[in-house]
Coordinates of C-alpha atoms and ligand atoms in Angstrom, one line a residue:
M229 CA -0.1 0.0 0.3
R230 CA 1.5 3.4 -1.0
V231 CA 0.9 5.5 1.0
G232 CA 2.8 8.8 0.6
L233 CA 6.0 10.7 -1.5
I234 CA 8.7 11.7 0.6
S235 CA 12.2 12.8 0.5
G236 CA 14.8 10.6 -1.3
L237 CA 17.5 12.0 1.3
L238 CA 15.3 10.2 4.0
L239 CA 16.2 6.7 2.8
S240 CA 14.5 4.7 5.5
A241 CA 12.5 4.5 8.2
M242 CA 14.9 2.8 10.7
T243 CA 15.3 3.8 14.3
T244 CA 16.8 1.7 17.5
V245 CA 14.7 -0.7 18.9
A246 CA 15.3 -0.4 22.3
P247 CA 17.1 -3.3 24.4
A248 CA 14.0 -3.7 25.9
L249 CA 11.6 -4.0 23.4
A250 CA 13.8 -6.4 22.5
Q251 CA 12.5 -8.2 25.4
E252 CA 8.9 -8.2 24.5
T253 CA 6.8 -9.9 22.6
A254 CA 5.5 -9.3 19.1
D255 CA 2.4 -9.2 20.3
A256 CA 2.9 -6.1 22.2
V257 CA 4.3 -4.2 19.6
A258 CA 0.9 -2.0 18.9
P259 CA 0.0 -1.3 15.8
E260 CA -0.5 2.5 16.6
A261 CA 2.7 3.0 18.0
A262 CA 4.6 1.2 14.7
A263 CA 2.7 2.8 12.3
T264 CA 3.4 6.0 12.9
G265 CA 3.7 7.5 8.9
Q266 CA 7.1 9.0 10.2
V267 CA 10.1 8.2 8.2
Q268 CA 13.6 9.0 10.0
A269 CA 16.8 8.8 8.5
L270 CA 19.6 5.9 9.1
S271 CA 21.3 5.8 12.4
P272 CA 25.0 7.8 12.4
E273 CA 26.7 4.3 12.7
A274 CA 24.2 3.2 8.9
T275 CA 25.5 6.1 7.6
A276 CA 29.0 5.9 8.1
A277 CA 29.0 2.6 6.9
Q278 CA 27.6 3.8 3.6
E279 CA 30.7 6.6 3.6
A280 CA 33.1 3.6 4.4
K281 CA 31.4 1.7 1.6
A282 CA 31.6 4.7 -0.9
N283 CA 35.2 5.3 -0.6
G284 CA 35.7 1.6 -0.7
Q285 CA 37.3 0.9 2.9
P286 CA 36.0 -2.1 5.0
V287 CA 34.0 -1.1 8.1
E288 CA 35.9 -2.6 11.4
A289 CA 34.5 -3.6 14.6
Q290 CA 35.6 -5.8 17.8
N291 CA 32.4 -7.6 19.2
W292 CA 29.9 -8.3 16.4
M293 CA 29.3 -7.6 12.4
V294 CA 26.2 -8.1 10.1
A295 CA 26.5 -7.1 6.3
A296 CA 23.5 -7.5 4.0
A297 CA 22.0 -6.3 1.0
N298 CA 19.6 -3.7 2.6
P299 CA 20.4 -0.4 5.3
L300 CA 17.2 -1.3 7.2
A301 CA 17.6 -5.2 7.3
V302 CA 21.1 -4.4 8.2
E303 CA 20.2 -2.7 11.4
A304 CA 17.2 -5.3 12.9
G305 CA 20.3 -7.3 12.6
A306 CA 22.1 -5.1 14.9
N307 CA 19.5 -4.2 17.0
I308 CA 19.1 -8.0 18.2
L309 CA 23.4 -8.6 18.3
R310 CA 24.0 -5.0 20.5
A311 CA 21.5 -6.2 23.0
G312 CA 23.4 -9.5 23.4
G313 CA 21.8 -11.6 20.4
T314 CA 23.0 -14.6 18.5
A315 CA 24.5 -14.6 14.7
A316 CA 20.9 -16.5 14.2
D317 CA 18.9 -14.1 16.1
A318 CA 20.2 -12.0 14.0
M319 CA 19.4 -13.8 11.4
V320 CA 15.3 -13.6 11.4
A321 CA 15.3 -10.0 12.2
V322 CA 17.2 -9.5 9.1
Q323 CA 15.5 -12.4 6.8
V324 CA 12.0 -11.0 7.9
V325 CA 13.0 -7.0 7.6
L326 CA 15.0 -8.4 3.7
G327 CA 11.4 -9.6 2.6
L328 CA 9.9 -6.2 3.0
V329 CA 12.1 -4.1 1.5
E330 CA 14.2 -6.1 -1.2
P331 CA 11.0 -8.3 -1.8
Q332 CA 12.0 -9.1 -5.1
S333 CA 15.2 -10.9 -4.2
S334 CA 13.9 -13.2 -0.6
G335 CA 11.4 -14.0 1.6
L336 CA 9.1 -16.6 3.3
G337 CA 8.0 -17.6 -0.2
G338 CA 11.6 -18.6 -0.9
G339 CA 14.3 -21.1 0.6
A340 CA 17.8 -20.5 1.7
F341 CA 21.1 -21.7 2.5
L342 CA 22.9 -21.3 6.1
V343 CA 26.4 -22.5 7.2
W344 CA 27.0 -22.2 10.8
Y345 CA 30.7 -22.4 12.2
D346 CA 29.7 -22.9 15.9
A347 CA 32.2 -21.1 18.8
T348 CA 31.6 -23.2 21.9
S349 CA 31.9 -26.8 19.7
G350 CA 34.2 -25.4 17.4
E351 CA 32.0 -27.3 14.7
M352 CA 30.2 -26.2 11.5
T353 CA 27.2 -27.3 10.0
T354 CA 24.5 -26.7 7.2
L355 CA 21.0 -25.7 7.0
D356 CA 19.4 -26.9 3.8
A357 CA 16.2 -24.8 3.6
R358 CA 15.6 -25.4 -0.6
E359 CA 11.9 -25.5 -1.5
T360 CA 10.8 -29.0 -2.9
A361 CA 9.2 -29.8 -5.9
P362 CA 5.6 -30.8 -4.8
R363 CA 4.2 -34.3 -4.4
A364 CA 2.3 -34.0 -7.8
A365 CA 5.3 -32.5 -9.7
T366 CA 6.2 -34.7 -12.5
P367 CA 9.9 -34.3 -14.3
T368 CA 7.6 -33.2 -17.7
L369 CA 5.8 -30.4 -16.2
F370 CA 7.9 -27.6 -17.8
Q371 CA 7.9 -29.4 -20.8
D372 CA 4.5 -28.7 -24.0
E373 CA 2.7 -31.7 -25.5
S374 CA 5.3 -32.5 -27.8
G375 CA 7.8 -32.8 -24.4
E376 CA 9.8 -29.7 -25.8
P377 CA 10.8 -27.4 -23.1
L378 CA 8.2 -24.1 -22.1
K379 CA 9.9 -20.6 -23.2
F380 CA 11.1 -19.8 -20.0
F381 CA 9.0 -17.0 -18.8
D382 CA 6.2 -19.0 -20.0
A383 CA 7.3 -21.4 -17.0
V384 CA 8.4 -19.0 -14.3
V385 CA 5.3 -16.5 -14.3
G386 CA 2.7 -18.1 -12.2
G387 CA 1.8 -20.9 -9.9
L388 CA 3.6 -23.8 -12.4
S389 CA 7.3 -22.5 -10.9
V390 CA 6.4 -22.4 -7.2
G391 CA 7.9 -24.5 -4.9
T392 CA 7.3 -25.6 -1.1
P393 CA 8.6 -22.2 0.8
G394 CA 11.6 -23.2 3.2
T395 CA 12.8 -20.4 4.5
P396 CA 9.8 -19.6 7.6
A397 CA 11.1 -23.7 8.6
L398 CA 14.7 -22.3 8.4
L399 CA 14.2 -19.3 10.5
E400 CA 12.8 -21.5 13.2
E401 CA 15.4 -24.4 13.4
A402 CA 18.2 -21.7 13.3
H403 CA 16.4 -19.5 16.4
R404 CA 15.8 -23.3 17.4
R405 CA 19.4 -24.7 17.6
W406 CA 21.2 -21.5 18.7
G407 CA 18.9 -19.0 18.9
S408 CA 19.0 -17.2 22.5
T409 CA 16.5 -14.1 22.6
P410 CA 13.0 -14.8 22.5
W411 CA 12.0 -15.7 19.5
P412 CA 8.3 -12.6 19.2
S413 CA 10.8 -10.4 19.6
L414 CA 12.7 -10.7 16.7
F415 CA 10.0 -9.8 14.2
A416 CA 9.6 -6.9 16.3
D417 CA 11.5 -4.2 13.4
G418 CA 9.6 -5.7 10.5
I419 CA 6.0 -5.6 12.0
R420 CA 6.9 -1.8 13.0
L421 CA 8.2 -1.2 9.6
A422 CA 5.8 -2.8 7.4
E423 CA 3.0 -1.2 9.6
G424 CA 5.0 2.1 9.6
G425 CA 6.4 2.0 5.7
F426 CA 9.4 1.9 4.6
A427 CA 11.0 4.0 1.7
V428 CA 10.9 2.3 -1.6
S429 CA 14.8 1.9 -2.4
P430 CA 15.9 3.2 -5.7
R431 CA 17.1 -0.8 -6.9
L432 CA 13.2 -1.7 -5.5
A433 CA 12.1 0.9 -7.4
G434 CA 13.8 0.4 -11.3
L435 CA 13.1 -3.0 -11.0
V436 CA 9.0 -3.1 -10.1
E437 CA 9.1 -0.4 -13.0
G438 CA 11.7 -2.8 -15.3
D439 CA 9.1 -5.9 -14.3
A440 CA 5.8 -3.4 -14.6
E441 CA 3.9 -5.8 -16.9
R442 CA 4.8 -9.1 -15.8
L443 CA 3.8 -7.4 -11.9
S444 CA 0.6 -6.5 -13.3
R445 CA -0.9 -9.8 -14.3
F446 CA -2.1 -11.0 -11.2
P447 CA -4.4 -8.4 -8.8
A448 CA -2.5 -8.9 -5.2
T449 CA 1.1 -7.9 -7.0
A450 CA -0.2 -4.8 -9.2
E451 CA -2.1 -3.6 -5.8
Y452 CA 0.7 -3.8 -4.3
F453 CA 3.9 -2.9 -6.7
L454 CA 1.9 -0.7 -9.1
P455 CA -1.1 1.2 -6.9
G456 CA -3.3 2.3 -9.1
G457 CA -1.6 1.1 -12.5
T458 CA 1.6 3.2 -11.7
P459 CA 4.9 1.9 -10.7
L460 CA 6.4 2.2 -7.0
A461 CA 8.1 5.1 -7.2
E462 CA 11.6 5.6 -5.3
G463 CA 11.0 7.3 -1.6
D464 CA 7.3 6.3 -2.1
L465 CA 6.2 5.3 1.7
L466 CA 4.9 1.8 1.6
K467 CA 3.3 -0.1 3.9
N468 CA 2.6 -3.5 3.7
P469 CA -0.2 -4.5 6.4
A470 CA -1.0 -8.4 5.0
Y471 CA 2.9 -8.8 5.8
A472 CA 2.9 -7.4 8.9
E473 CA -0.3 -9.8 9.7
T474 CA 1.7 -12.6 8.7
L475 CA 4.4 -11.5 10.9
R476 CA 2.4 -11.4 13.5
V477 CA 1.0 -15.3 13.3
L478 CA 4.6 -16.5 12.4
A479 CA 6.0 -14.6 16.4
Q480 CA 2.6 -15.8 18.2
E481 CA 2.6 -19.6 16.5
G482 CA 6.4 -20.6 14.6
A483 CA 6.7 -21.9 11.9
A484 CA 3.7 -24.1 12.5
G485 CA 0.9 -20.9 11.1
F486 CA 2.9 -20.7 8.1
Y487 CA 2.8 -24.3 7.0
G488 CA -0.7 -24.7 8.3
G489 CA -3.8 -23.1 8.5
D490 CA -4.8 -19.6 6.5
I491 CA -1.3 -18.6 5.1
A492 CA -1.0 -21.8 4.0
A493 CA -4.5 -22.0 2.5
G494 CA -3.8 -18.6 0.6
I495 CA -0.3 -19.8 -0.6
V496 CA -1.8 -22.8 -2.7
N497 CA -5.2 -21.3 -3.0
T498 CA -2.9 -18.9 -5.0
V499 CA -1.0 -21.0 -7.2
R500 CA -3.8 -23.5 -8.3
S501 CA -6.3 -20.5 -9.8
A502 CA -3.0 -18.7 -11.0
P503 CA -4.8 -17.3 -14.3
G504 CA -3.3 -19.0 -17.6
N505 CA -0.7 -21.0 -15.4
P506 CA -1.7 -22.8 -12.6
G507 CA 0.4 -24.8 -10.3
V508 CA 0.5 -28.3 -8.5
L509 CA 1.7 -27.6 -5.2
A510 CA -0.8 -28.8 -2.2
G511 CA -1.4 -28.4 1.5
I512 CA 0.4 -31.9 2.1
D513 CA 3.4 -30.1 0.4
L514 CA 3.7 -27.6 3.0
A515 CA 2.4 -29.4 6.0
L516 CA 5.6 -32.0 5.5
Y517 CA 8.2 -29.4 4.9
Q518 CA 11.2 -30.6 6.2
V519 CA 14.9 -28.4 7.3
I520 CA 17.8 -30.9 6.1
E521 CA 21.1 -30.7 8.2
R522 CA 23.6 -31.6 5.9
E523 CA 27.4 -31.9 6.0
P524 CA 29.3 -29.2 5.2
V525 CA 31.7 -29.8 1.8
C526 CA 35.2 -28.1 2.3
A527 CA 37.7 -27.9 -0.3
T528 CA 41.8 -27.1 0.5
Y529 CA 42.7 -23.8 -1.2
R530 CA 46.5 -22.8 0.0
A531 CA 45.8 -22.2 3.7
F532 CA 42.7 -22.6 3.8
E533 CA 39.5 -25.1 3.9
V534 CA 36.7 -23.2 1.7
C535 CA 33.3 -24.6 3.1
G536 CA 30.0 -23.6 2.1
M537 CA 26.7 -25.9 0.7
G538 CA 26.9 -29.3 -0.4
P539 CA 24.0 -30.8 -2.6
P540 CA 20.8 -30.0 -3.8
S541 CA 23.6 -26.9 -3.9
S542 CA 26.6 -26.8 -6.9
G543 CA 28.0 -23.7 -4.7
A544 CA 30.7 -25.5 -2.4
L545 CA 31.6 -28.1 -4.9
T546 CA 31.8 -25.9 -8.0
V547 CA 33.7 -23.0 -6.0
G548 CA 35.8 -26.1 -4.6
Q549 CA 36.4 -27.6 -8.1
I550 CA 37.9 -23.6 -9.4
L551 CA 40.4 -23.1 -6.4
G552 CA 41.6 -26.6 -6.0
T553 CA 41.9 -26.8 -9.8
L554 CA 44.0 -23.3 -9.5
N555 CA 45.8 -24.8 -6.2
S556 CA 49.2 -25.8 -8.4
Y557 CA 49.2 -22.1 -10.3
D558 CA 51.2 -19.5 -8.5
L559 CA 48.1 -16.7 -9.1
A560 CA 49.6 -14.2 -6.1
A561 CA 52.7 -14.2 -8.6
L562 CA 50.6 -13.3 -12.0
G563 CA 48.7 -10.5 -10.0
A564 CA 44.9 -9.1 -10.7
D565 CA 46.2 -7.5 -14.1
S566 CA 47.1 -10.7 -15.3
T567 CA 45.6 -12.3 -18.5
E568 CA 47.1 -15.8 -17.7
A569 CA 45.3 -15.4 -14.5
W570 CA 41.9 -15.3 -15.9
R571 CA 42.8 -17.7 -18.6
L572 CA 43.4 -20.2 -15.6
I573 CA 40.5 -18.7 -13.5
G574 CA 38.4 -19.0 -16.7
D575 CA 39.1 -22.2 -17.5
A576 CA 39.0 -23.6 -14.8
S577 CA 36.1 -22.3 -13.9
R578 CA 34.3 -24.0 -17.3
L579 CA 35.9 -27.2 -16.3
A580 CA 34.0 -26.8 -12.9
F581 CA 30.9 -26.1 -15.0
A582 CA 30.9 -29.2 -17.0
D583 CA 31.0 -31.1 -13.7
R584 CA 28.5 -29.4 -12.6
G585 CA 26.1 -29.6 -15.4
R586 CA 26.6 -33.4 -15.6
Y587 CA 26.6 -34.8 -11.6
M588 CA 25.5 -31.6 -9.3
A589 CA 22.1 -32.2 -8.1
D590 CA 19.6 -32.9 -5.4
S591 CA 22.2 -36.3 -3.5
D592 CA 19.0 -37.8 -1.8
F593 CA 17.6 -38.5 -5.0
V594 CA 20.2 -39.2 -7.0
P595 CA 23.8 -40.7 -6.7
V596 CA 26.6 -37.8 -6.4
P597 CA 30.5 -38.1 -6.7
T598 CA 30.4 -35.4 -3.7
S599 CA 34.1 -36.3 -2.3
G600 CA 35.6 -36.9 -5.8
L601 CA 34.6 -33.6 -7.3
V602 CA 36.5 -32.1 -4.8
D603 CA 39.1 -34.8 -4.4
P604 CA 42.8 -33.4 -4.9
D605 CA 44.1 -35.8 -7.2
Y606 CA 41.0 -35.6 -9.2
L607 CA 41.8 -32.1 -9.2
A608 CA 45.5 -32.2 -9.9
G609 CA 44.2 -33.9 -13.2
R610 CA 42.1 -31.2 -14.1
A611 CA 44.6 -28.8 -13.1
A612 CA 47.1 -30.6 -15.9
L613 CA 44.7 -29.7 -18.4
L614 CA 45.2 -25.9 -18.0
N615 CA 48.5 -26.4 -19.0
A616 CA 48.4 -24.7 -22.5
E617 CA 49.0 -21.2 -24.3
A618 CA 45.3 -20.2 -25.1
A619 CA 41.7 -20.9 -23.9
L620 CA 40.6 -25.1 -23.7
A621 CA 38.8 -25.6 -27.3
E622 CA 36.9 -27.9 -25.9
V623 CA 35.9 -28.6 -22.2
S624 CA 33.5 -31.5 -20.9
A625 CA 33.1 -33.3 -17.7
G626 CA 35.5 -35.5 -15.9
S627 CA 35.4 -38.9 -14.6
P628 CA 35.8 -38.4 -10.4
E629 CA 35.8 -41.2 -8.4
F630 CA 31.8 -42.5 -7.3
D631 CA 31.0 -44.6 -4.8
H632 CA 28.2 -45.8 -7.4
A633 CA 27.8 -44.3 -10.8
L634 CA 24.8 -43.9 -13.3
N635 CA 25.1 -42.8 -16.9
W636 CA 24.0 -39.0 -16.5
A637 CA 23.2 -36.6 -19.2
D638 CA 24.3 -32.9 -19.3
D639 CA 21.6 -30.4 -17.4
E640 CA 19.8 -27.8 -18.9
S641 CA 18.5 -25.8 -16.8
I642 CA 18.6 -21.4 -17.5
E643 CA 19.0 -19.6 -14.2
L644 CA 18.4 -15.7 -14.3
P645 CA 20.2 -13.8 -11.0
S646 CA 17.8 -12.8 -8.2
T647 CA 18.5 -13.3 -4.2
S648 CA 20.2 -12.2 -1.3
H649 CA 22.9 -12.9 1.1
I650 CA 23.5 -12.7 4.6
S651 CA 26.9 -12.5 6.5
I652 CA 26.8 -12.1 10.4
V653 CA 29.8 -13.0 13.2
D654 CA 28.1 -12.6 16.6
A655 CA 29.9 -11.3 20.5
Q656 CA 29.9 -15.2 21.0
G657 CA 32.2 -15.7 17.9
N658 CA 29.6 -17.9 16.2
V659 CA 29.4 -17.1 12.2
L660 CA 26.7 -17.4 9.8
S661 CA 26.6 -17.1 6.1
M662 CA 23.4 -17.7 4.5
T663 CA 22.0 -16.9 1.2
T664 CA 18.3 -16.8 0.3
T665 CA 15.9 -16.5 -2.4
I666 CA 13.2 -16.7 -4.4
E667 CA 15.1 -17.2 -7.5
N668 CA 13.8 -14.8 -10.6
G669 CA 13.3 -10.8 -9.6
F670 CA 9.9 -11.4 -7.5
G671 CA 9.9 -15.2 -8.0
S672 CA 6.4 -16.2 -9.8
R673 CA 5.1 -12.8 -9.3
L674 CA 2.3 -14.5 -7.4
M675 CA 1.8 -12.5 -4.1
T676 CA 0.0 -13.7 -0.9
N677 CA -0.3 -12.5 2.8
G678 CA 2.0 -9.9 2.1
F679 CA 4.6 -12.0 0.6
L680 CA 5.7 -12.9 -3.1
L681 CA 5.6 -16.4 -4.1
N682 CA 9.2 -18.1 -5.7
N683 CA 9.8 -19.8 -9.0
E684 CA 12.1 -22.3 -7.9
L685 CA 11.1 -25.0 -9.2
T686 CA 12.7 -23.5 -12.8
D687 CA 15.9 -24.2 -11.6
F688 CA 15.6 -27.8 -12.4
S689 CA 16.5 -28.5 -15.6
F690 CA 13.5 -28.4 -17.5
R691 CA 14.3 -30.9 -20.4
S692 CA 14.0 -34.5 -18.1
H693 CA 16.4 -36.8 -20.5
S694 CA 18.8 -36.2 -23.5
D695 CA 19.8 -38.9 -26.2
G696 CA 17.8 -41.4 -23.7
V697 CA 19.7 -40.9 -20.9
P698 CA 18.4 -39.5 -17.5
I699 CA 19.3 -35.9 -16.9
A700 CA 19.8 -35.2 -12.8
N701 CA 19.2 -32.5 -11.6
R702 CA 15.4 -33.4 -13.7
M703 CA 12.4 -33.0 -11.6
E704 CA 10.9 -35.8 -9.1
P705 CA 8.4 -35.0 -6.8
G706 CA 9.7 -34.0 -2.9
K707 CA 13.5 -32.9 -4.6
R708 CA 15.0 -30.1 -4.3
P709 CA 16.3 -28.3 -7.7
R710 CA 20.0 -27.8 -8.0
S711 CA 21.2 -24.3 -6.7
S712 CA 24.3 -22.2 -7.1
M713 CA 24.1 -20.3 -4.1
S714 CA 27.2 -20.2 -2.6
P715 CA 26.9 -19.1 1.2
T716 CA 30.6 -19.9 2.5
I717 CA 33.1 -19.5 5.4
V718 CA 36.0 -19.7 4.9
M719 CA 38.7 -21.8 7.8
Q720 CA 42.3 -21.4 8.6
D721 CA 44.1 -23.8 11.0
G722 CA 40.3 -24.8 12.1
K723 CA 39.2 -21.3 13.0
P724 CA 36.6 -19.5 10.7
V725 CA 38.2 -16.2 8.7
L726 CA 36.3 -15.6 6.3
A727 CA 32.2 -15.4 5.9
I728 CA 31.1 -14.3 2.0
G729 CA 28.5 -15.5 -0.4
S730 CA 26.1 -13.5 -3.4
P731 CA 23.6 -13.4 -5.5
G732 CA 23.5 -13.6 -9.4
G733 CA 22.5 -17.3 -10.3
S734 CA 24.9 -19.6 -11.9
R735 CA 27.3 -16.6 -11.7
I736 CA 27.4 -16.7 -8.0
I737 CA 29.9 -18.9 -8.2
G738 CA 32.4 -16.8 -10.4
Y739 CA 32.1 -14.1 -7.9
V740 CA 32.5 -15.9 -5.2
A741 CA 35.6 -18.0 -6.4
K742 CA 36.6 -14.5 -7.8
S743 CA 36.8 -12.6 -4.2
I744 CA 38.4 -15.3 -2.4
I745 CA 41.6 -15.3 -4.5
A746 CA 41.2 -11.8 -4.5
W747 CA 41.8 -11.4 -0.5
A748 CA 44.0 -15.1 -0.2
D749 CA 46.4 -14.6 -3.4
W750 CA 46.1 -10.7 -3.9
G751 CA 46.2 -9.3 -0.7
M752 CA 43.0 -7.3 -1.1
D753 CA 41.2 -6.6 2.1
V754 CA 37.6 -7.6 2.1
Q755 CA 35.8 -4.6 1.3
Q756 CA 38.7 -4.4 -2.2
A757 CA 38.1 -8.0 -2.9
L758 CA 34.1 -7.9 -3.0
A759 CA 34.4 -4.4 -5.3
L760 CA 37.3 -5.8 -7.6
P761 CA 35.2 -5.6 -11.1
H762 CA 34.2 -9.1 -12.1
L763 CA 35.5 -11.8 -15.3
V764 CA 33.2 -14.6 -14.9
N765 CA 33.2 -17.6 -17.2
R766 CA 30.8 -20.4 -16.9
F767 CA 30.0 -21.9 -20.0
G768 CA 32.5 -20.5 -22.6
T769 CA 31.9 -17.1 -22.8
Y770 CA 34.2 -15.0 -20.7
D771 CA 31.5 -12.2 -19.3
V772 CA 33.4 -9.2 -18.1
E773 CA 32.0 -6.1 -16.1
E774 CA 31.2 -3.4 -18.3
G775 CA 32.5 0.1 -17.4
T776 CA 35.2 -1.7 -15.2
S777 CA 39.0 -2.5 -15.9
A778 CA 38.0 -5.8 -16.7
A779 CA 36.2 -4.8 -19.8
D780 CA 40.1 -3.8 -21.0
M781 CA 40.9 -7.3 -20.7
A782 CA 38.4 -7.6 -23.6
D783 CA 41.0 -8.0 -26.7
A784 CA 43.8 -9.7 -24.7
L785 CA 41.2 -12.8 -23.6
T786 CA 39.4 -12.5 -27.5
A787 CA 43.1 -13.3 -28.6
L788 CA 43.3 -16.0 -26.7
G789 CA 40.5 -17.7 -28.3
Y790 CA 37.2 -17.0 -25.4
E791 CA 34.4 -15.4 -26.9
V792 CA 33.8 -12.1 -24.5
N793 CA 30.7 -10.2 -23.3
A794 CA 30.6 -6.9 -21.6
R795 CA 27.8 -6.5 -19.9
D796 CA 26.6 -5.6 -16.3
L797 CA 27.2 -7.9 -13.4
T798 CA 25.4 -7.0 -10.5
S799 CA 26.7 -9.3 -8.4
G800 CA 25.8 -8.6 -4.0
L801 CA 28.6 -10.0 -1.9
H802 CA 28.8 -9.4 1.5
A803 CA 31.5 -10.3 3.4
I804 CA 33.3 -10.6 7.1
E805 CA 37.0 -11.0 7.7
I806 CA 37.6 -12.3 11.1
G807 CA 41.1 -12.1 12.9
D808 CA 42.1 -9.7 15.8
T809 CA 38.9 -7.0 14.3
L810 CA 36.2 -8.1 12.3
R811 CA 36.6 -6.0 8.8
G812 CA 33.1 -6.0 6.7
G813 CA 32.7 -5.2 3.4
A814 CA 29.3 -4.9 1.1
D815 CA 29.0 -5.4 -2.4
P816 CA 29.3 -1.6 -4.7
R817 CA 27.0 -2.8 -7.4
R818 CA 24.1 -2.9 -4.5
E819 CA 22.8 -1.3 -1.6
G820 CA 24.0 -3.5 1.7
I821 CA 26.0 -2.2 4.0
A822 CA 28.3 -3.7 6.3
L823 CA 27.8 -2.7 10.5
G824 CA 29.2 -4.0 13.6
E825 CA 30.4 -2.8 16.8
Ligands
LIG1048 N1 17.8 -19.6 -7.9 C1 18.7 -19.6 -7.5 C2 19.8 -20.3 -6.8 O1 19.4 -20.7 -6.4 O2 21.3 -20.7 -7.7

């Protein structure tokens, strides 16, 4: 609900939530207290964090830090950490506000992966809250009557692409395991902002305008993003009372209030009655949703163990393969301006993406050679292929060691970037790295109960077979689509030294690998590493970041035999370096900040 125009200077409705409030239940957040309609400037700390980013400086702190995609969400997390909450507590507050102020990227209607380092036990674990395919889904869901794949946006927009959301269950599970702040109070900032309103950010306004036609197809979505038929504009004060009500239910009833009752009924009804493209999600899919704890996947790079989310994400495996393949090359000596360094990085990425396309999928449904793919001996063999003068003429999947193998065909899924990344370190030393998504920008474009529903099922391969051979990442009932999300914690001598991740579809993998190389090999601080212009190679074409020094390398890369494409590469990296002090970085390509004390 848009209620008026405010000054573009007053970018946020952020105030501090006093610790006393953080001890109250969200029940006690009276609507009239929240809905003042007053939009206040960012706190001085957040403004200073924005200035540090603009000046290319990391933010430094001693005790805790949070980095995420929107200053309002970061301040919600900071309020919890300042009051003594854990990184898991702060994550809940950050995610709840991100779902309001950056609704195009992540939210309650989506899924996420969380990597957690526990300071008390010294252990790391991961939680998989990926969306699941409905029980009524089939491998041919995204094919027409003649078995041909649907066009991407014909599949995305509407009910067909909606998987069972995992994020609400993840919030509850992370809090149950590692939280210390009373659950209801984690929703206070989200409720206050949803009821009182927040200023539409430049990025949200631009994306609404660019997607206006698709957003206009469904009445609830159109009413929210295009009130009166006009796209929201930067600085508009936007209220979302339906979202506030959903948050109140979550605060009072926990995730059960989302996966059953009126909210679940609203989701199912919205999906199954989507005009033109109804889906098959049912109440039973929501009722049976489970977060799954999984072992982290780690790969050795130089003196570090680079750890993250294993299948159904391809993130840690592919980042680990790229870095593991580069282990035998001296990138530090070559430097960040060296074409030879980028030839090695580009072709290591192509080799890893070939393996990704062949082998990586939900390992609860298909055998994945997880340890074989990051085995140092296997990667040394792949590294030997890079001993060349020019770009590899051809790249194909290798033969990693399998526990039990199947013959797979190469995947054909299409991924377009959206998503958001949160990095948090708390005063106890716990570290959280979480990437969260509704897949495409604005997901399926379907909205219910104040939040958008994901289109995560389009991360499955639209084709189920190739020449009669099954594709590992084909859709199956209850299966989780392969992801590229790469929430990462880098370890050294058993201690966490870096938390990092990014949005960006399958380019996430390149963004994260590049930033780790810049930090580990090229001596950049965390802000410099994120800001370093991108060069990303997934399937052969070298994407270089338009308008930056990366684009200056185009001729040299073309001479090596690459097809080069200059384009925007809008990552959203958020990272925290953990040493004697905490140093936080936020991607200059997006609106986020790092904040700490
Ligand atoms: N939908 C983005 C990803 O999971 O990689």
